PDB file of C-alpha atoms and ligand atoms in Angstrom:
ATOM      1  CA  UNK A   1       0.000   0.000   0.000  1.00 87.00           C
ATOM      2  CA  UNK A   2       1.414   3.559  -0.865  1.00 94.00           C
ATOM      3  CA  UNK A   3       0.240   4.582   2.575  1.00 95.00           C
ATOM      4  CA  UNK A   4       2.782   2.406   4.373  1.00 95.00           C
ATOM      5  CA  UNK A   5       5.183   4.402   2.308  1.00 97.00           C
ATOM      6  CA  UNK A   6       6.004   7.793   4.286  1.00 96.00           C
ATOM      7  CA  UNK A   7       8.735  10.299   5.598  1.00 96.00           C
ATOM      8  CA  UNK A   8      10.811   9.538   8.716  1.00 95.00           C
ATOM      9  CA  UNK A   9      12.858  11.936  10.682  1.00 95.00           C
ATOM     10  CA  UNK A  10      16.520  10.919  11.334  1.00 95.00           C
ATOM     11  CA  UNK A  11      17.955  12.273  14.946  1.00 95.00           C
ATOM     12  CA  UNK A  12      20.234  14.598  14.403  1.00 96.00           C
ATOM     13  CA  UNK A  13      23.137  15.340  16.981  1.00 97.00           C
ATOM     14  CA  UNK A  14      24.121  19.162  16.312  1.00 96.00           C
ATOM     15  CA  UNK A  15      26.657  21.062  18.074  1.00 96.00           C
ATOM     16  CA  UNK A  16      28.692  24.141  16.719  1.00 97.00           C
ATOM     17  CA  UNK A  17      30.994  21.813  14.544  1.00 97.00           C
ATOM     18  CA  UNK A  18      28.462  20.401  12.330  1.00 97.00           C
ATOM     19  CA  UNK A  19      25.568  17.807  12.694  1.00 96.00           C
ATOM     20  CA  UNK A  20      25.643  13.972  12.718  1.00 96.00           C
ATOM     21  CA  UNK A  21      22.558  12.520  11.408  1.00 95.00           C
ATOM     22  CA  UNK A  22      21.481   8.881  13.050  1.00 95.00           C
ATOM     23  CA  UNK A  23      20.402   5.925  10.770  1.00 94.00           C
ATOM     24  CA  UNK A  24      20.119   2.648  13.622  1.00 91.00           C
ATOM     25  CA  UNK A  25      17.970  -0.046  14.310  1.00 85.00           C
ATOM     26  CA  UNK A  26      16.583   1.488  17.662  1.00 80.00           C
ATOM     27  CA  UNK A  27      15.079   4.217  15.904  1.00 80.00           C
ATOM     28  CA  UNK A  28      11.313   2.887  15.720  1.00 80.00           C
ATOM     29  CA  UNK A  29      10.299   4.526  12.460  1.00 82.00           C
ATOM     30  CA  UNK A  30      12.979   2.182  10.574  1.00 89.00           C
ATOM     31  CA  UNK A  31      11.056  -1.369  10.793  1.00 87.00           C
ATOM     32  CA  UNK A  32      13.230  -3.566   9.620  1.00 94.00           C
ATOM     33  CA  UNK A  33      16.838  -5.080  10.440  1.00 94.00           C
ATOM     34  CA  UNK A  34      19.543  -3.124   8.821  1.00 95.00           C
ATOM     35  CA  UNK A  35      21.475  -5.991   6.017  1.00 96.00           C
ATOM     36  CA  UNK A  36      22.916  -3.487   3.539  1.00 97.00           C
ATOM     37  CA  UNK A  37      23.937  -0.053   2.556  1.00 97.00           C
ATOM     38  CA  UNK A  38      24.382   1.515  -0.390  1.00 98.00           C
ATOM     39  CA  UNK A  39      24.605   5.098  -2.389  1.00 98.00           C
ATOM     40  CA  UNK A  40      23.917   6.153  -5.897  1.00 98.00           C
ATOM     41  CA  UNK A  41      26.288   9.205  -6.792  1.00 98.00           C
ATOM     42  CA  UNK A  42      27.602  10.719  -9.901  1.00 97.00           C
ATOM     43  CA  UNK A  43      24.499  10.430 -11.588  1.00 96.00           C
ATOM     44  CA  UNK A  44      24.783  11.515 -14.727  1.00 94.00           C
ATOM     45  CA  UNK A  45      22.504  14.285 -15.935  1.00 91.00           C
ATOM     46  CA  UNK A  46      18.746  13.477 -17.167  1.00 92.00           C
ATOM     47  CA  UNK A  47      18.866  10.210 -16.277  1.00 95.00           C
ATOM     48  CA  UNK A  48      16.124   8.278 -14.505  1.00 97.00           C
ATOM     49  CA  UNK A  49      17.069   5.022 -11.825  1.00 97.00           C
ATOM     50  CA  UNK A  50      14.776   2.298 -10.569  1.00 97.00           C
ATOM     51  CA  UNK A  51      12.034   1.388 -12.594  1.00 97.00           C
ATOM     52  CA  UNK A  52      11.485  -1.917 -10.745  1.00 98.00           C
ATOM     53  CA  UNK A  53       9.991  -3.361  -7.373  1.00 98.00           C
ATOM     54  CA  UNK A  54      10.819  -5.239  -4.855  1.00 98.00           C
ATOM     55  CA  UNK A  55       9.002  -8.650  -3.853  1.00 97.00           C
ATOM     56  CA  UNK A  56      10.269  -8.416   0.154  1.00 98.00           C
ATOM     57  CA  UNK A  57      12.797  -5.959   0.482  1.00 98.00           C
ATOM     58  CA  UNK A  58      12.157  -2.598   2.524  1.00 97.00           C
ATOM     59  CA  UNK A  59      14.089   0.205   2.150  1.00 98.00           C
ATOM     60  CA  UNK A  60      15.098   3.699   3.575  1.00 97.00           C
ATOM     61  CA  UNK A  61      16.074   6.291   1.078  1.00 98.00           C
ATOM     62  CA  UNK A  62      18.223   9.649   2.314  1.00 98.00           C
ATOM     63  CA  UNK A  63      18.772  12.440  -0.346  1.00 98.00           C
ATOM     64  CA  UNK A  64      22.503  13.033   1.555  1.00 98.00           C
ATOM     65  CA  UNK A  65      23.482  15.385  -0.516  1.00 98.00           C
ATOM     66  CA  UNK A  66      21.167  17.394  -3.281  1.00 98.00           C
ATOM     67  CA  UNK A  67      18.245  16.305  -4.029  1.00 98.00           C
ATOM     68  CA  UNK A  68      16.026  13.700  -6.480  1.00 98.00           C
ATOM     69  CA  UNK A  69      11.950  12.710  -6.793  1.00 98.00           C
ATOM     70  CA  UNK A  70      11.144   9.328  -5.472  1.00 98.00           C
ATOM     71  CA  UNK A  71       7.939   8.405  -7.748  1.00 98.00           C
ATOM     72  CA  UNK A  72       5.971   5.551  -6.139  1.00 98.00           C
ATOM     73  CA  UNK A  73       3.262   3.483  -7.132  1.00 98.00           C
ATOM     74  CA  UNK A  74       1.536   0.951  -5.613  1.00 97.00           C
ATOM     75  CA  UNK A  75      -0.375  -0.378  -8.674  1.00 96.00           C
ATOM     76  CA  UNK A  76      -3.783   1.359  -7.798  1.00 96.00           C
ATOM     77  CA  UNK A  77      -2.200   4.989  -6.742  1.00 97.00           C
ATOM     78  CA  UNK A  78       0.704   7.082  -7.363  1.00 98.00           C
ATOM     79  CA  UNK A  79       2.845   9.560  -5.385  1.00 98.00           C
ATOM     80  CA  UNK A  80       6.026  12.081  -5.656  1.00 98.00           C
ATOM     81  CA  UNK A  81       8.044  12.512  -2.827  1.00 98.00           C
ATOM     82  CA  UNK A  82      10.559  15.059  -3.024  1.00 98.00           C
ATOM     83  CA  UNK A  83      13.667  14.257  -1.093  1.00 98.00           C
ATOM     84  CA  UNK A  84      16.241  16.806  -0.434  1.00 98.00           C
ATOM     85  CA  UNK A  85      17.093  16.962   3.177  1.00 98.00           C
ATOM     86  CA  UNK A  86      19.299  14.785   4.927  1.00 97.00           C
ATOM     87  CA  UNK A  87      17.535  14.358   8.244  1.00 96.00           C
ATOM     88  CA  UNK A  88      14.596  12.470   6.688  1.00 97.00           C
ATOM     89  CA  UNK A  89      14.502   9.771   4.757  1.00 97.00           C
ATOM     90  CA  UNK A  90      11.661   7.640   2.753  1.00 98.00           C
ATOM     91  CA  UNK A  91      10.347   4.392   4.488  1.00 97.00           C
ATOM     92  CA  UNK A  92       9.217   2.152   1.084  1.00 97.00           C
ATOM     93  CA  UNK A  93       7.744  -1.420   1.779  1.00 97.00           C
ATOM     94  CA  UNK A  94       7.503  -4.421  -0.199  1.00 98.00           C
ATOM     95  CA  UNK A  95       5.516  -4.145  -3.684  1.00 98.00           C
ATOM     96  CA  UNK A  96       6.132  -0.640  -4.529  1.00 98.00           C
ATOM     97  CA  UNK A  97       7.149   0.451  -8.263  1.00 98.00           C
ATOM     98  CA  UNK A  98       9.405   3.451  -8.207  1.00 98.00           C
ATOM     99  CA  UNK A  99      11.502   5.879 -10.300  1.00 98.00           C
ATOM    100  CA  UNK A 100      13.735   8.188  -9.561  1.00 98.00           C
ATOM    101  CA  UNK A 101      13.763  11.000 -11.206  1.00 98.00           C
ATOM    102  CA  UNK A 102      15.249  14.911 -11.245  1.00 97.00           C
ATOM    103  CA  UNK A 103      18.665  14.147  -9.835  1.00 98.00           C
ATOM    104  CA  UNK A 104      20.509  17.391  -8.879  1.00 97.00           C
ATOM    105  CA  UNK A 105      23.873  17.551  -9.668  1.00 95.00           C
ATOM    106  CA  UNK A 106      26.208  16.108  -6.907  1.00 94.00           C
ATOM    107  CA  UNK A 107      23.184  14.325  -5.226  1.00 98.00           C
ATOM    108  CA  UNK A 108      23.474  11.187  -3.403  1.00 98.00           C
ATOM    109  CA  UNK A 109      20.764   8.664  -2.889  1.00 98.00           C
ATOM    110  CA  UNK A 110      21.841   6.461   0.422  1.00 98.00           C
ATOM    111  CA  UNK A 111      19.571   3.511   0.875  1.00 98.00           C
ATOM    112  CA  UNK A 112      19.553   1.584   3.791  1.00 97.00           C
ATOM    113  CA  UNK A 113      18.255  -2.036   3.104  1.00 97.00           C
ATOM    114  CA  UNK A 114      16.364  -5.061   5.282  1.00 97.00           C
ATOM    115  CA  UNK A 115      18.298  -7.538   2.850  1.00 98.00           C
ATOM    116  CA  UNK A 116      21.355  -8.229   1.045  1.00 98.00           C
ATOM    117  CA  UNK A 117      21.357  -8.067  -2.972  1.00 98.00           C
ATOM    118  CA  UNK A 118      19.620 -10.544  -4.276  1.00 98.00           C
ATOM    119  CA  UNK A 119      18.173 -10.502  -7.886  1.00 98.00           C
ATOM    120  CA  UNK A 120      15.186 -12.791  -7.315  1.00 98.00           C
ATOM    121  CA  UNK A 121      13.658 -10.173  -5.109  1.00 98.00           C
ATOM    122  CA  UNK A 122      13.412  -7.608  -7.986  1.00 98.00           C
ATOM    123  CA  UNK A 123      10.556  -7.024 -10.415  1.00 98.00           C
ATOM    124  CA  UNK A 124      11.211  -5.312 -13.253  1.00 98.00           C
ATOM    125  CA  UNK A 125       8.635  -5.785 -15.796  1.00 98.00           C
ATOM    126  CA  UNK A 126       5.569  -3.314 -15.025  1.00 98.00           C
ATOM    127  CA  UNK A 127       3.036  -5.810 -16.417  1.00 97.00           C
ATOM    128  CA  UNK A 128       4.143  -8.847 -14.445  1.00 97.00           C
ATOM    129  CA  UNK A 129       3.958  -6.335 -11.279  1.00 97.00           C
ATOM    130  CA  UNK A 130       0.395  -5.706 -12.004  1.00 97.00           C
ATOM    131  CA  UNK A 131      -0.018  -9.351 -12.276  1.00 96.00           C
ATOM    132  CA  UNK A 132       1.511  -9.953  -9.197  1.00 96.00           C
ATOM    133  CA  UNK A 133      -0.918  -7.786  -7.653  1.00 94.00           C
ATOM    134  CA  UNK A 134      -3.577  -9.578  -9.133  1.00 89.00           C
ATOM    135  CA  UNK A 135      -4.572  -6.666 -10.887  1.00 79.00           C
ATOM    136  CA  UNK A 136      -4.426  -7.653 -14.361  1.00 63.00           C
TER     137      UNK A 136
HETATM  138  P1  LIG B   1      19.437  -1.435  -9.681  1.00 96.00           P
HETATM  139  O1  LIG B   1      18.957  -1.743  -8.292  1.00 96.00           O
HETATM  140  O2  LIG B   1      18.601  -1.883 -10.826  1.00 96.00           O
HETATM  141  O3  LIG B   1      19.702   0.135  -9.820  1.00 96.00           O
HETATM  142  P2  LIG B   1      18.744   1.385  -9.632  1.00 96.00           P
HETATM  143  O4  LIG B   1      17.466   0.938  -9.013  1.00 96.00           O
HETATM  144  O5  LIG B   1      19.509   2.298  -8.755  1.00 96.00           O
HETATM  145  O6  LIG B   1      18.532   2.003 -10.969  1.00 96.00           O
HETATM  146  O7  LIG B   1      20.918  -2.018  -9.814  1.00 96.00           O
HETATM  147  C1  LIG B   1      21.739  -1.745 -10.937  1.00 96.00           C
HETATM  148  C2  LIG B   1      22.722  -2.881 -11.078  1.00 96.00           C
HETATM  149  O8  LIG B   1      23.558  -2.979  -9.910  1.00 96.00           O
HETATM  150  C3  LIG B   1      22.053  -4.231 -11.272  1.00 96.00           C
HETATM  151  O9  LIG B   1      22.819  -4.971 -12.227  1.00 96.00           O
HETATM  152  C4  LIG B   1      22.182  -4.895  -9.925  1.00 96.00           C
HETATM  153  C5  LIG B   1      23.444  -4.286  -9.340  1.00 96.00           C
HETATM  154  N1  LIG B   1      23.395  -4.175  -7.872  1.00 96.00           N
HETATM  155  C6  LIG B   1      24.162  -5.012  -7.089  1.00 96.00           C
HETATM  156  O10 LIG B   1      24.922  -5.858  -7.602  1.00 96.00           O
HETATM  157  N2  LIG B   1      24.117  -4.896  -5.745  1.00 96.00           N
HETATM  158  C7  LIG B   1      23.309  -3.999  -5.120  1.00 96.00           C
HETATM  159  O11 LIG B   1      23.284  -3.921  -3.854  1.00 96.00           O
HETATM  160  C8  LIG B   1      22.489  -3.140  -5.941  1.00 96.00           C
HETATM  161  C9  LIG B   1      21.574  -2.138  -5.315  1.00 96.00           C
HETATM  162  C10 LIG B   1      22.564  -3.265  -7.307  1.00 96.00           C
END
């Protein structure tokens, strides 16, 4: 469901030297076990990333640096999220077809991951997601 999908605040520890910005397990808004990490940067311009969805894997998407659209769609609805601020993320659950889109220059996409890689986890044909879904 695209509702399940929503914005999380990361702590933030600020003092006059800068801010460090909190991505653990105990933070209640992140429900799932953290298994991987990983960051999309120098993306080139125009181009568009995603355009798949995931059978179990939940993720947590940061705009770390810059900022890029997170288009989601569960099938019956669709949403934009923009992300450009570092101390808030994206919660996305299972089943959710996204694109990312609008990449600033310099931005980095950090997602935080419930599971290793695995190929057999993505979908990447929009009709066989629909089907999945039972929808068509
Ligand atoms: P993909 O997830 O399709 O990229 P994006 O959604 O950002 O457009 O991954 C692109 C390629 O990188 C694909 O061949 C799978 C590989 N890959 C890994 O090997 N390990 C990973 O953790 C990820 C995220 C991708």
């Amino acid at each position: 469901m695209i509702d399940d999908c929503k914005i999380v605040k990361i702590p933030v520890i600020e003092d006059v030297r800068g801010n460090i910005a909190v991505v653990e397990e105990s933070n209640d808004d992140i429900p799932f076990d953290i298994k991987r990490t990983y960051y999309l940067y120098n993306v080139k311009d125009n181009v568009n990333r995603g355009s798949h969805a995931h059978k179990a894997l939940r993720q947590f998407i940061i705009a770390i640096n810059g900022s890029f659209d997170v288009n989601i769609d569960d099938g019956y609805n669709k949403q934009k999220y923009k992300l450009d601020n570092p101390n808030e993320g994206l919660y996305m659950c299972p089943m959710i077809w996204r694109e990312l889109t609008n990449f600033s220059s310099n931005s980095i996409c950090l997602v935080v991951a419930s599971e290793v890689y695995d190929e057999d986890d993505y979908i990447r044909d929009y009709d066989l997601f629909l089907k999945l879904l039972e929808i068509n």
